Coordinates of N, CA and C in Angstrom, one line a residue:
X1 N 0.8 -1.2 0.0 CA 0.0 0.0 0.0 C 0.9 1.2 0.0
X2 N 0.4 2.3 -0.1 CA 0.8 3.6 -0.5 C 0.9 4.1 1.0
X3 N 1.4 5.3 0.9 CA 1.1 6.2 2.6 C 2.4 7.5 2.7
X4 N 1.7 8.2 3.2 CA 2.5 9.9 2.8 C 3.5 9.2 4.0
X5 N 4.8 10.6 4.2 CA 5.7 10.1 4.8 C 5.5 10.2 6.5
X6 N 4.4 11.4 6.5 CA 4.1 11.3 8.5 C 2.9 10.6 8.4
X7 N 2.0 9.8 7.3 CA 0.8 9.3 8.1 C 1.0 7.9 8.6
X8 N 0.2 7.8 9.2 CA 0.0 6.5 9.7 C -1.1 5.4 9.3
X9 N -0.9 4.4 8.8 CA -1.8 3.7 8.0 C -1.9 2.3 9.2
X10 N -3.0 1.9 9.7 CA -3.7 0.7 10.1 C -4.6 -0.6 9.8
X11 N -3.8 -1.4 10.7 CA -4.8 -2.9 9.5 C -5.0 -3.5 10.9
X12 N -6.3 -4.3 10.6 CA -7.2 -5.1 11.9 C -7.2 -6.4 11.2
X13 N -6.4 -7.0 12.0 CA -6.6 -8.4 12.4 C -6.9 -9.1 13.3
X14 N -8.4 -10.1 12.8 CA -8.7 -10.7 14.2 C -8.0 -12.2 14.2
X15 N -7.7 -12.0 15.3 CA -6.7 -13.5 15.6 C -7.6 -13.9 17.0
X16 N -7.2 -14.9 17.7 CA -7.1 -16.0 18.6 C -6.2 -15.5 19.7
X17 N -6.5 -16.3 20.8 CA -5.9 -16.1 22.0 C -4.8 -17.0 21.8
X18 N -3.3 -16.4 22.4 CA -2.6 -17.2 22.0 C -2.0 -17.9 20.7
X19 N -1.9 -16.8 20.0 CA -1.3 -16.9 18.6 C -0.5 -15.9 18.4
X20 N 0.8 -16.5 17.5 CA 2.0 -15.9 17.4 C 1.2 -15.3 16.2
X21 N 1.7 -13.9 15.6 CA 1.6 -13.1 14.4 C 3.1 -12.3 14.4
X22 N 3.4 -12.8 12.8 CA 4.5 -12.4 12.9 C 4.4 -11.2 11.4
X23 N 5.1 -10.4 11.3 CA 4.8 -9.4 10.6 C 5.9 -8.6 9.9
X24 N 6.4 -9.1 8.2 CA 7.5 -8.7 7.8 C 7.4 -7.3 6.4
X25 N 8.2 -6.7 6.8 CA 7.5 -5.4 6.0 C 8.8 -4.7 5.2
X26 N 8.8 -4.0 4.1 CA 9.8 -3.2 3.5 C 9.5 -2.0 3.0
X27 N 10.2 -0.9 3.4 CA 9.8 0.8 2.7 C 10.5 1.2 1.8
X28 N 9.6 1.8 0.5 CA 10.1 2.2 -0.5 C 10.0 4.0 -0.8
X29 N 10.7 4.5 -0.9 CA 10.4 6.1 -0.9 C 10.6 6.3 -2.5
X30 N 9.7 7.2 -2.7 CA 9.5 7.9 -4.1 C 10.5 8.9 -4.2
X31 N 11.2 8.5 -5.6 CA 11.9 9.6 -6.3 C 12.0 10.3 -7.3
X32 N 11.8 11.5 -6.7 CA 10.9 12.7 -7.5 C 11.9 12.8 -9.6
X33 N 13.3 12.7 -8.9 CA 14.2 12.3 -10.0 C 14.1 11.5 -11.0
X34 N 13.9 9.9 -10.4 CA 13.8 8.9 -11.3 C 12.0 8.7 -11.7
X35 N 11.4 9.5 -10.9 CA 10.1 8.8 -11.2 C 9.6 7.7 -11.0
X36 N 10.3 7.0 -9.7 CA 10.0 5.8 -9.5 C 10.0 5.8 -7.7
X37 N 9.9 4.7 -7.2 CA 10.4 4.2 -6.0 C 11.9 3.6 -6.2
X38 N 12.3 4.1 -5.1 CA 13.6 3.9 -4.8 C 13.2 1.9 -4.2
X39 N 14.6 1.6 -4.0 CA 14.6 0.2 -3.8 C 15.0 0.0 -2.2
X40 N 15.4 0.8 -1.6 CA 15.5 0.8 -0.5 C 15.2 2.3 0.2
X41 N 15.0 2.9 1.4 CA 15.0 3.7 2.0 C 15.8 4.3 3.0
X42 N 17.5 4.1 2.8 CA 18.0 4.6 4.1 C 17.7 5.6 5.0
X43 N 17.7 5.7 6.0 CA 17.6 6.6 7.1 C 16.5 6.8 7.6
X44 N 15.3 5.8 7.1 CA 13.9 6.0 7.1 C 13.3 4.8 8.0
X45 N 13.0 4.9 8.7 CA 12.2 3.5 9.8 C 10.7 3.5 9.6
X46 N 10.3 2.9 10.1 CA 8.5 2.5 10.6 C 9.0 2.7 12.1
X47 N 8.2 3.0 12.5 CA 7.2 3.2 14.1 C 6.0 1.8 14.2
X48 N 6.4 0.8 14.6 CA 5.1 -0.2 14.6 C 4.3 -0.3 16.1
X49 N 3.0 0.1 15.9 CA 1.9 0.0 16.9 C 1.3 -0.8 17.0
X50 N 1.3 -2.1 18.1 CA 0.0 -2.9 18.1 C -0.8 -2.7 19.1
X51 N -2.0 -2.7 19.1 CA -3.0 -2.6 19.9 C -4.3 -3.5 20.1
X52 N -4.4 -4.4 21.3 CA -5.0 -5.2 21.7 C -6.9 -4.8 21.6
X53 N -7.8 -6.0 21.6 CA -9.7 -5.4 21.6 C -9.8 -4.7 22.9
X54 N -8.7 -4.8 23.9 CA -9.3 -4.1 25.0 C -8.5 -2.5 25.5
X55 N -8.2 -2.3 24.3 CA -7.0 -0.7 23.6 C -6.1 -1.0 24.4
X56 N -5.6 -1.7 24.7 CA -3.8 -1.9 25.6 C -3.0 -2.1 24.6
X57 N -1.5 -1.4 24.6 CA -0.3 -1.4 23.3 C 0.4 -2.3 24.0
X58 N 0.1 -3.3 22.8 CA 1.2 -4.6 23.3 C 2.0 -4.5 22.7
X59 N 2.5 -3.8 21.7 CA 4.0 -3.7 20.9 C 3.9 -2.0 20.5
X60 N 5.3 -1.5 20.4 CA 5.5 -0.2 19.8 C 6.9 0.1 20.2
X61 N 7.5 -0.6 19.2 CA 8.8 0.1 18.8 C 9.6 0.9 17.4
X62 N 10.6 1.1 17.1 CA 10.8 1.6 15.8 C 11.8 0.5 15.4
X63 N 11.4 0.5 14.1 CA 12.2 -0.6 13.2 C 12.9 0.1 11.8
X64 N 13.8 0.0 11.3 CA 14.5 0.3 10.3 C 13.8 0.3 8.9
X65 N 14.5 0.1 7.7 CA 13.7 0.5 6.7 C 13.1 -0.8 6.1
X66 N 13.4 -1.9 6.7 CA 12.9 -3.3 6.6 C 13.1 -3.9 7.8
X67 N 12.2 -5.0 8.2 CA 12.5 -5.3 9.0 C 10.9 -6.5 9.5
X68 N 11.1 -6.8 10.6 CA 10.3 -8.4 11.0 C 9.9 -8.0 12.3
X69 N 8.4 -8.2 12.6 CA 7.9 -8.0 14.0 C 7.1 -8.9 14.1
X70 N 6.8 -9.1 15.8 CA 5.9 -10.4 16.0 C 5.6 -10.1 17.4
X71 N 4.5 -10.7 17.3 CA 3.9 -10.5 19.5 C 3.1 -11.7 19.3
X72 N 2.8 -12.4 20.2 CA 1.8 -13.1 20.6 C 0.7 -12.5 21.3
X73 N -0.7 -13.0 20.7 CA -1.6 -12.5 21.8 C -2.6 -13.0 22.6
X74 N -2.9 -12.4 23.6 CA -3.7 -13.5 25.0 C -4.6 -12.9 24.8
X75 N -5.5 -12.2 24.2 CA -6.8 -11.5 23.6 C -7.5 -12.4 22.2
X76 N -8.4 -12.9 22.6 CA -9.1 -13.0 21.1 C -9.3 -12.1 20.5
X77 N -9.6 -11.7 19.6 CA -10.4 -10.2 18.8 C -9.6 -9.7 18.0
X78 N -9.9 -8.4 17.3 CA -9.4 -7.3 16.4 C -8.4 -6.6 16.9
X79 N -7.1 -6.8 16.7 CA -6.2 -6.3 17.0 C -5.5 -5.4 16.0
X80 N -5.5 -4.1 16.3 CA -4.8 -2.9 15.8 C -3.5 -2.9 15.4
X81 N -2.8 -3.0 14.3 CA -1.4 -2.7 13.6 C -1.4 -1.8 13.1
X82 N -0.6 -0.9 13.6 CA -0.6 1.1 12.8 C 1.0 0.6 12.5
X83 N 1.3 1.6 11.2 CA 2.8 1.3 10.8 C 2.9 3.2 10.5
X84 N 4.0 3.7 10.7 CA 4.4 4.9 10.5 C 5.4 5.4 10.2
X85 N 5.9 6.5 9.5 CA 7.3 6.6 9.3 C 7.8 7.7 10.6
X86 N 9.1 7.3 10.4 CA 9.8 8.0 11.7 C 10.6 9.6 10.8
X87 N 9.8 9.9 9.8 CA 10.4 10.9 9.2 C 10.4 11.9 10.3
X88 N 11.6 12.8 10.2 CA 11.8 13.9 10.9 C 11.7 15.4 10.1
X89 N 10.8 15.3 9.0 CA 10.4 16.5 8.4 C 9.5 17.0 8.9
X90 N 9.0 18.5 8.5 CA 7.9 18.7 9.4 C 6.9 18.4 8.2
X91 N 5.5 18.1 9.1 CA 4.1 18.3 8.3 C 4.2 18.3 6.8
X92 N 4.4 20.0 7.1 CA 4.2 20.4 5.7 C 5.1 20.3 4.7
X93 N 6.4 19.6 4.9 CA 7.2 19.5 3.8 C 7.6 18.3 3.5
X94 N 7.3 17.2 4.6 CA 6.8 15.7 4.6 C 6.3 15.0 3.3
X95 N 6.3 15.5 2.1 CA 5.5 15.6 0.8 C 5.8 13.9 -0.3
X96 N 6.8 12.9 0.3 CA 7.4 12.1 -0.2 C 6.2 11.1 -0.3
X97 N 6.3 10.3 -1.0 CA 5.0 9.1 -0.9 C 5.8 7.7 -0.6
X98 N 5.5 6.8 0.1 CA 6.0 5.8 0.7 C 5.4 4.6 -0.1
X99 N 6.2 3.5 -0.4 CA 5.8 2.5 -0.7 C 5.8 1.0 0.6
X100 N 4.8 0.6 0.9 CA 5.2 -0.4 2.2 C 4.5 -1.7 1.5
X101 N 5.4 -2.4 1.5 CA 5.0 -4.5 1.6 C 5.0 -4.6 2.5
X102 N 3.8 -5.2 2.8 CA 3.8 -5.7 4.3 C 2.7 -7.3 4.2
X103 N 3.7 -8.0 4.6 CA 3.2 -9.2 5.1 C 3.5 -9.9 6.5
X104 N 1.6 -10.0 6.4 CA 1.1 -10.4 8.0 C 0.6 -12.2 7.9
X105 N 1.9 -13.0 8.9 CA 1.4 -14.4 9.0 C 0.7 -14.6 10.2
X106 N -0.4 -15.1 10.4 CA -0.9 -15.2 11.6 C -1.1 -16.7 11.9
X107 N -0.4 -17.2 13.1 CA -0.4 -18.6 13.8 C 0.4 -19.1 13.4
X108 N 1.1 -19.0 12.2 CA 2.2 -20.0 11.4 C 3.6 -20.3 12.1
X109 N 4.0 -21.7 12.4 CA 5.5 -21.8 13.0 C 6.2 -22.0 11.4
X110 N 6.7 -21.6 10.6 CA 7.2 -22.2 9.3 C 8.4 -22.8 9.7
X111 N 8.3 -24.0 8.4 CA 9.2 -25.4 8.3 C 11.0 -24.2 7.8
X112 N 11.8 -24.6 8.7 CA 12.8 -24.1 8.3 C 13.5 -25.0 7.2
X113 N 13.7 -25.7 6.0 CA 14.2 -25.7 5.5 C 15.8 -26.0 5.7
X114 N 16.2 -25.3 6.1 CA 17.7 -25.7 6.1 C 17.8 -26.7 7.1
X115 N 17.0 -26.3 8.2 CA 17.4 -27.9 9.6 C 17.1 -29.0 9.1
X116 N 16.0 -28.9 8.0 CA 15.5 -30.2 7.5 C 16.3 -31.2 6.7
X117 N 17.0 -30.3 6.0 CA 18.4 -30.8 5.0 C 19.4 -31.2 6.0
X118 N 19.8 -30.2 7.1 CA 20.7 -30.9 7.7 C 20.5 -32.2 8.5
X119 N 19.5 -32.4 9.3 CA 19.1 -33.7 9.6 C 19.1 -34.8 8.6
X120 N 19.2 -36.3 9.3 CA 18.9 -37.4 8.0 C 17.2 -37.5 7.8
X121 N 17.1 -38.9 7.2 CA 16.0 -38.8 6.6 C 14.8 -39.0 7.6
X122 N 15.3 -39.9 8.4 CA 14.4 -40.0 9.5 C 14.1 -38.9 10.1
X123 N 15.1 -37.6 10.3 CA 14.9 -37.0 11.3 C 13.8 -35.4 10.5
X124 N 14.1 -35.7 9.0 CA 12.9 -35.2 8.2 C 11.7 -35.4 8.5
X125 N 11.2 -36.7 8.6 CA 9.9 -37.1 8.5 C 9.6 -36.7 10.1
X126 N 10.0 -36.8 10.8 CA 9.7 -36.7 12.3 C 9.7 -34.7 12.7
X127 N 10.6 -34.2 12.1 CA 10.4 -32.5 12.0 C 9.2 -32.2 11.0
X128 N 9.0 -32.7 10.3 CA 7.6 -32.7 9.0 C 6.6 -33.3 9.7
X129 N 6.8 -34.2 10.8 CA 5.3 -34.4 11.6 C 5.1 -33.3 12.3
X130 N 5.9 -33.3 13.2 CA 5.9 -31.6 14.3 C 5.7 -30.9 13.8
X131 N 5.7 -30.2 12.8 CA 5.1 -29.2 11.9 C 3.6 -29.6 11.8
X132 N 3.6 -30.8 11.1 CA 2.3 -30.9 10.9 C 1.0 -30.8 12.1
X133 N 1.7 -31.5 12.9 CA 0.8 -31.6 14.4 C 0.7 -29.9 15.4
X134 N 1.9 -29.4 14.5 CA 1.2 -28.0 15.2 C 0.4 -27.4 14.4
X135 N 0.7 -27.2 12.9 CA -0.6 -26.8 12.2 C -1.8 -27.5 12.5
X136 N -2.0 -28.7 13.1 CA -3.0 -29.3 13.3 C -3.6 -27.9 14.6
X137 N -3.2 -28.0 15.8 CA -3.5 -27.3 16.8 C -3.6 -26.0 16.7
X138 N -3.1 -25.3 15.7 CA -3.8 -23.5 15.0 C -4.8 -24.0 14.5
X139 N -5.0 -24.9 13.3 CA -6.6 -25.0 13.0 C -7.6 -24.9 14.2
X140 N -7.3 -26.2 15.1 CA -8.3 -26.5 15.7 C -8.6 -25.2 16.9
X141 N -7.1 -24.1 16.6 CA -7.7 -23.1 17.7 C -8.8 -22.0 17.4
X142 N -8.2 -21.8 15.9 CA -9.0 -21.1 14.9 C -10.2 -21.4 14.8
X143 N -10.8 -23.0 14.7 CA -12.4 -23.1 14.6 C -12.7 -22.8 16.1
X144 N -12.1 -23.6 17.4 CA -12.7 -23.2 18.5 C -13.4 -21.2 18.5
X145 N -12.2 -20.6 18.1 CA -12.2 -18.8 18.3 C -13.6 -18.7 17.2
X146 N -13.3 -19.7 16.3 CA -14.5 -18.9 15.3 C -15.9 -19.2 15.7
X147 N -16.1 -20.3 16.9 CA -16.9 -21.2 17.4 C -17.8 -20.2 18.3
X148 N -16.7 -19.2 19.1 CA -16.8 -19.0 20.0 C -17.8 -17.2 19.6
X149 N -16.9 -16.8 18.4 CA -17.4 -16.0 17.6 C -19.0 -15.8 17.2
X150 N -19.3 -17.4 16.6 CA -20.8 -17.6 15.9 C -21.3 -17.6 17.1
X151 N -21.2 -18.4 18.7 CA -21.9 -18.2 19.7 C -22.3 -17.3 19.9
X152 N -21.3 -15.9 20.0 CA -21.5 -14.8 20.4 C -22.8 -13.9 19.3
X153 N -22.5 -14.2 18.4 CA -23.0 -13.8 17.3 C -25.0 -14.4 17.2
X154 N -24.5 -15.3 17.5 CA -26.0 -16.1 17.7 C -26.4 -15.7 19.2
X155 N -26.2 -15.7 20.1 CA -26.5 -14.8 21.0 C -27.0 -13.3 20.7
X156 N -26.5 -12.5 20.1 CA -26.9 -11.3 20.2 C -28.1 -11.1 19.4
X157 N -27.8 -12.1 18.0 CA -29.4 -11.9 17.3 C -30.2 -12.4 18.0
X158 N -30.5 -13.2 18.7 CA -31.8 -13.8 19.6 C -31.9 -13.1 20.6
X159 N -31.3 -11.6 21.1 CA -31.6 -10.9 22.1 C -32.4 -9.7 21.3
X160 N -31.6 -9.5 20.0 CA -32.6 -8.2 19.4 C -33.8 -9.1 18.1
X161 N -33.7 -10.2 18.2 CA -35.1 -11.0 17.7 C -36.4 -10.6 19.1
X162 N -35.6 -11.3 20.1 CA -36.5 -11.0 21.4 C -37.2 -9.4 22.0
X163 N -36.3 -8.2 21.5 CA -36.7 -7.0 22.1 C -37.4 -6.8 20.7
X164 N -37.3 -7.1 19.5 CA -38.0 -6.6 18.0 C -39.4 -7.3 18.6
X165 N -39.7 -8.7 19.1 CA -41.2 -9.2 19.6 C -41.6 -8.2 20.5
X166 N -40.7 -7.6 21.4 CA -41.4 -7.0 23.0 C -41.7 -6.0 22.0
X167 N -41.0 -5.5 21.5 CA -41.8 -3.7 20.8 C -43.1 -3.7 19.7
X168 N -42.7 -4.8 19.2 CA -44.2 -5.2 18.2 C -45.3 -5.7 19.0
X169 N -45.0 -6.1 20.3 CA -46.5 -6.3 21.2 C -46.4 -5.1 21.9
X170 N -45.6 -4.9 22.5 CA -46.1 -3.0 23.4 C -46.7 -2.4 21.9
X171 N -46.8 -2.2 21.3 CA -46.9 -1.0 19.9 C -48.2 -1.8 19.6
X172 N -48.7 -3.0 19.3 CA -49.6 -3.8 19.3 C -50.8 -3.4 20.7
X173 N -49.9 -3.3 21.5 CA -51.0 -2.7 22.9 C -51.4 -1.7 22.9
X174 N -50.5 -1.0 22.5 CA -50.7 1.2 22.4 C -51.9 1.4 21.4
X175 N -51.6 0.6 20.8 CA -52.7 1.0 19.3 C -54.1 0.1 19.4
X176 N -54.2 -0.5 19.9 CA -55.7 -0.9 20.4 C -55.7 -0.4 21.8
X177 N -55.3 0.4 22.4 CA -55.5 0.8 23.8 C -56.1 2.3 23.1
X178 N -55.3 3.0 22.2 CA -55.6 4.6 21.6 C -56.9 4.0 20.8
X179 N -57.3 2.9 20.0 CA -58.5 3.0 19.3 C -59.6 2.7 20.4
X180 N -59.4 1.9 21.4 CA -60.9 1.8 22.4 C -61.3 2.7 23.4
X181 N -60.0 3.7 23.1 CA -59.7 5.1 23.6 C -61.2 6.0 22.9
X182 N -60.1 5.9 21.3 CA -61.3 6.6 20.3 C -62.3 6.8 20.2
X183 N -63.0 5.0 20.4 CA -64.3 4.8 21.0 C -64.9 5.4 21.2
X184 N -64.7 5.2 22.4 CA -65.2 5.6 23.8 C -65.1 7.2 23.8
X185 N -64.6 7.6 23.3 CA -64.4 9.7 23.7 C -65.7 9.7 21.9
X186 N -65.7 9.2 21.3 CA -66.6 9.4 20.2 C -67.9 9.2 20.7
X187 N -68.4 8.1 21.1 CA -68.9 7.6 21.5 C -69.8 8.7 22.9
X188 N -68.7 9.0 23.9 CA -69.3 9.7 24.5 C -69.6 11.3 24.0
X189 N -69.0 11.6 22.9 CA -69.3 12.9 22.0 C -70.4 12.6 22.0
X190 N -71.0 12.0 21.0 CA -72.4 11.2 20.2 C -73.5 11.8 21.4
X191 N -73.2 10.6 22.8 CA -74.0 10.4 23.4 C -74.4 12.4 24.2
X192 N -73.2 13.0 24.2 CA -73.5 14.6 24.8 C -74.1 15.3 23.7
X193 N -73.7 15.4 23.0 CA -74.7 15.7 21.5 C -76.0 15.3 21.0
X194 N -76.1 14.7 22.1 CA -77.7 13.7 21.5 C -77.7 13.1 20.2
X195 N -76.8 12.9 19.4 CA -77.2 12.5 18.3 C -77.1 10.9 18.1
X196 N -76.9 9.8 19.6 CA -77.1 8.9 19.0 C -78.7 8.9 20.3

């Protein structure tokens, strides 16, 4: 994504309790010269912000012009990632346009590769299970959280299914209470008027 050089751009991720998110990113600054992005950014950092559902900053440090972040979180829910540059221009002359890759893995232990080579073959298949058996236990935390999610979710429409019945019978009450009202005040019109 794109992003001037003092703003600060945010992305919500909802993750699981207890899941690692790791978060690898690179800055590109525009050159007004070449008409392009530059390929790297010296002297230029991100400011990374995370912020938990219940607004507590669980991470916030500054990181260089590439670079790799990760927290684990004990919150289920929508967690806040703000990334920002650490430019020291002011405001108004802050004018550069930023280029940011950012990639966000959420729950992943990834297979290293090299240990795998270096072990023999047995010890392949046995590091290739452990991988697998922990991917197994992020799925199964992910359906639990999403489980836990549709509960909540189904809970709240059956509380405003329930107040949508209470107001269609009060409103059901009001309006045959105001017409036998009607009635009755017509009715006793009629009868003071003599005309019935």
């Amino acid at each position: 994504f794109h992003s001037g050089e003092r703003e600060e751009k945010c992305i919500i991720e909802d993750v699981p309790s207890d899941t690692l998110v790791i978060g690898n990113y690179k800055v590109q600054r525009w050159d007004i010269q070449k008409q392009d992005f530059l390929e790297s950014a010296p002297g230029l950092g991100m400011f990374v912000t995370v912020t938990t559902p219940s607004a507590e900053v669980l991470l916030s440090k500054l990181y260089g012009p590439q670079g790799t972040f990760s927290f684990t979180s004990y919150l289920s829910g929508e967690h806040i990632i703000c990334l920002q540059s650490n430019s020291t221009r002011f405001v108004a002359f802050a004018g550069s346009k930023l280029r940011i890759h950012l990639d966000i893995r959420v729950g992943e232990h990834f297979l290293d590769e090299s240990v795998v080579q270096a072990k023999g073959k047995v010890n392949e298949v046995n590091v290739r299970l452990e991988h697998l058996i922990e991917q197994i236990h992020h799925i199964s935390k992910e359906q639990n959280y999403e489980r836990e999610r549709e509960e909540k979710f189904r809970k709240t429409s059956e509380e405003t299914n329930s107040n949508i019945l209470w107001w269609a019978i009060v409103q059901t009450l009001i309006l045959i209470s105001i017409g036998i009202w009607q009635i009755k005040s017509l009715r006793d019109f009629f009868i003071s008027k003599k005309l019935v």
